Amino acid sequence: MNQTKAFAFSFAIVIISFLVSVISAAFLADFIGIWKKPVMGAVAAFCVVISGYVSSPSHKQASATIWLIAGAISAWFLAGDSYYPEDHVHAYQLTIVPLAATYLSGIFALFICLMWHKKITKT
């Protein structure tokens, strides 16, 4: 039963991490004056995978991978049709930049988790 509680707590941590990271990334991107959607997606994907790995009580690699897959599916629906912003040369044309940034950031975070796990298990 303790394992179930720990995974439920991990789930809550990841969801809170997602919300905090998206809001923080939106404020940061707005402050800097850059396109928000790719920044928000990339930061959120990175934080979700890392927090899923760190907060998982066991099976850390599997947990990070599952969060990457769940996040990729969610990003597909949340990103929807993405268009370049109005101040861009290709304004209002479809683009995959936000989705690609999200996926690449999530994969990079998973790679970090796998290397981190490999280093921890060797010592």
mmCIF file of C-alpha atoms in Angstrom:
data_model
loop_
_atom_site.group_PDB
_atom_site.id
_atom_site.type_symbol
_atom_site.label_atom_id
_atom_site.label_comp_id
_atom_site.label_asym_id
_atom_site.label_seq_id
_atom_site.Cartn_x
_atom_site.Cartn_y
_atom_site.Cartn_z
ATOM 1 C CA MET A 1 0.000 0.000 0.000
ATOM 2 C CA ASN A 2 2.912 2.364 0.681
ATOM 3 C CA GLN A 3 4.061 1.933 -2.928
ATOM 4 C CA THR A 4 0.614 2.987 -4.166
ATOM 5 C CA LYS A 5 0.646 6.083 -1.967
ATOM 6 C CA ALA A 6 4.138 6.941 -3.156
ATOM 7 C CA PHE A 7 3.123 6.694 -6.820
ATOM 8 C CA ALA A 8 -0.012 8.768 -6.148
ATOM 9 C CA PHE A 9 2.184 11.390 -4.498
ATOM 10 C CA SER A 10 4.557 11.214 -7.470
ATOM 11 C CA PHE A 11 1.617 11.752 -9.824
ATOM 12 C CA ALA A 12 0.568 14.844 -7.868
ATOM 13 C CA ILE A 13 4.122 16.191 -7.925
ATOM 14 C CA VAL A 14 4.354 15.777 -11.696
ATOM 15 C CA ILE A 15 1.021 17.517 -12.302
ATOM 16 C CA ILE A 16 2.010 20.418 -10.035
ATOM 17 C CA SER A 17 5.402 20.571 -11.757
ATOM 18 C CA PHE A 18 3.639 20.756 -15.118
ATOM 19 C CA LEU A 19 1.387 23.611 -14.036
ATOM 20 C CA VAL A 20 4.175 25.615 -12.402
ATOM 21 C CA SER A 21 6.555 25.109 -15.337
ATOM 22 C CA VAL A 22 3.997 26.119 -17.975
ATOM 23 C CA ILE A 23 2.983 29.259 -16.112
ATOM 24 C CA SER A 24 6.601 30.200 -15.378
ATOM 25 C CA ALA A 25 7.666 29.591 -18.978
ATOM 26 C CA ALA A 26 4.779 31.708 -20.260
ATOM 27 C CA PHE A 27 5.781 34.622 -18.032
ATOM 28 C CA LEU A 28 9.450 34.242 -18.970
ATOM 29 C CA ALA A 29 8.754 34.085 -22.711
ATOM 30 C CA ASP A 30 6.445 37.082 -22.466
ATOM 31 C CA PHE A 31 9.033 39.032 -20.471
ATOM 32 C CA ILE A 32 11.779 38.257 -22.985
ATOM 33 C CA GLY A 33 9.425 38.902 -25.886
ATOM 34 C CA ILE A 34 9.660 35.592 -27.698
ATOM 35 C CA TRP A 35 7.049 33.169 -28.999
ATOM 36 C CA LYS A 36 5.426 31.525 -25.969
ATOM 37 C CA LYS A 37 4.111 28.239 -27.333
ATOM 38 C CA PRO A 38 7.441 26.474 -28.100
ATOM 39 C CA VAL A 39 9.001 27.709 -24.860
ATOM 40 C CA MET A 40 6.054 26.578 -22.757
ATOM 41 C CA GLY A 41 5.978 23.154 -24.410
ATOM 42 C CA ALA A 42 9.703 22.565 -24.142
ATOM 43 C CA VAL A 43 9.962 23.633 -20.508
ATOM 44 C CA ALA A 44 6.867 21.656 -19.525
ATOM 45 C CA ALA A 45 8.067 18.479 -21.252
ATOM 46 C CA PHE A 46 11.471 18.723 -19.627
ATOM 47 C CA CYS A 47 10.040 19.344 -16.154
ATOM 48 C CA VAL A 48 7.433 16.578 -16.413
ATOM 49 C CA VAL A 49 9.929 13.897 -17.432
ATOM 50 C CA ILE A 50 12.545 14.954 -14.871
ATOM 51 C CA SER A 51 10.034 15.301 -12.026
ATOM 52 C CA GLY A 52 8.467 11.965 -12.975
ATOM 53 C CA TYR A 53 11.874 10.331 -12.724
ATOM 54 C CA VAL A 54 12.936 12.026 -9.495
ATOM 55 C CA SER A 55 9.645 11.599 -7.629
ATOM 56 C CA SER A 56 9.044 7.983 -8.607
ATOM 57 C CA PRO A 57 9.569 5.648 -5.636
ATOM 58 C CA SER A 58 10.763 2.776 -7.860
ATOM 59 C CA HIS A 59 10.984 1.870 -11.542
ATOM 60 C CA LYS A 60 12.355 5.326 -12.257
ATOM 61 C CA GLN A 61 13.310 4.679 -15.888
ATOM 62 C CA ALA A 62 9.904 3.222 -16.701
ATOM 63 C CA SER A 63 8.195 6.094 -14.924
ATOM 64 C CA ALA A 64 10.119 8.703 -16.913
ATOM 65 C CA THR A 65 9.353 6.858 -20.156
ATOM 66 C CA ILE A 66 5.652 6.612 -19.330
ATOM 67 C CA TRP A 67 5.525 10.321 -18.513
ATOM 68 C CA LEU A 68 7.258 11.077 -21.825
ATOM 69 C CA ILE A 69 4.676 9.034 -23.747
ATOM 70 C CA ALA A 70 1.742 10.500 -21.811
ATOM 71 C CA GLY A 71 3.140 13.982 -22.310
ATOM 72 C CA ALA A 72 3.693 13.433 -26.029
ATOM 73 C CA ILE A 73 0.091 12.322 -26.478
ATOM 74 C CA SER A 74 -1.152 15.244 -24.394
ATOM 75 C CA ALA A 75 1.020 17.686 -26.330
ATOM 76 C CA TRP A 76 -0.413 16.420 -29.603
ATOM 77 C CA PHE A 77 -3.903 17.381 -28.425
ATOM 78 C CA LEU A 78 -2.956 20.516 -26.477
ATOM 79 C CA ALA A 79 -0.841 21.998 -29.262
ATOM 80 C CA GLY A 80 -3.559 21.407 -31.834
ATOM 81 C CA ASP A 81 -3.006 23.419 -34.960
ATOM 82 C CA SER A 82 -0.125 25.772 -34.284
ATOM 83 C CA TYR A 83 0.365 28.879 -36.349
ATOM 84 C CA TYR A 84 3.300 31.244 -36.578
ATOM 85 C CA PRO A 85 2.704 34.466 -34.602
ATOM 86 C CA GLU A 86 1.541 37.581 -36.419
ATOM 87 C CA ASP A 87 4.943 39.295 -36.262
ATOM 88 C CA HIS A 88 6.673 36.382 -38.044
ATOM 89 C CA VAL A 89 7.491 36.310 -41.757
ATOM 90 C CA HIS A 90 5.162 33.314 -42.207
ATOM 91 C CA ALA A 91 2.403 34.724 -39.999
ATOM 92 C CA TYR A 92 -0.721 32.586 -39.578
ATOM 93 C CA GLN A 93 0.724 29.604 -41.459
ATOM 94 C CA LEU A 94 0.690 26.150 -39.905
ATOM 95 C CA THR A 95 3.860 25.025 -38.177
ATOM 96 C CA ILE A 96 5.139 22.100 -36.143
ATOM 97 C CA VAL A 97 7.756 24.145 -34.279
ATOM 98 C CA PRO A 98 5.966 24.098 -30.877
ATOM 99 C CA LEU A 99 5.277 20.369 -31.074
ATOM 100 C CA ALA A 100 8.816 19.599 -32.251
ATOM 101 C CA ALA A 101 10.299 21.707 -29.445
ATOM 102 C CA THR A 102 8.134 19.871 -26.927
ATOM 103 C CA TYR A 103 9.047 16.415 -28.229
ATOM 104 C CA LEU A 104 12.766 17.163 -28.490
ATOM 105 C CA SER A 105 12.868 18.603 -24.988
ATOM 106 C CA GLY A 106 11.064 15.561 -23.573
ATOM 107 C CA ILE A 107 13.412 13.168 -25.358
ATOM 108 C CA PHE A 108 16.410 15.147 -24.118
ATOM 109 C CA ALA A 109 15.072 14.967 -20.553
ATOM 110 C CA LEU A 110 14.549 11.208 -20.880
ATOM 111 C CA PHE A 111 18.122 10.855 -22.144
ATOM 112 C CA ILE A 112 19.358 12.764 -19.084
ATOM 113 C CA CYS A 113 17.297 10.497 -16.810
ATOM 114 C CA LEU A 114 18.665 7.340 -18.423
ATOM 115 C CA MET A 115 22.260 8.565 -18.172
ATOM 116 C CA TRP A 116 21.677 9.692 -14.587
ATOM 117 C CA HIS A 117 20.254 6.282 -13.698
ATOM 118 C CA LYS A 118 23.163 4.533 -15.382
ATOM 119 C CA LYS A 119 25.637 6.639 -13.399
ATOM 120 C CA ILE A 120 23.826 6.037 -10.095
ATOM 121 C CA THR A 121 23.659 2.259 -10.571
ATOM 122 C CA LYS A 122 27.381 2.036 -11.412
ATOM 123 C CA THR A 123 28.514 3.622 -8.141
#
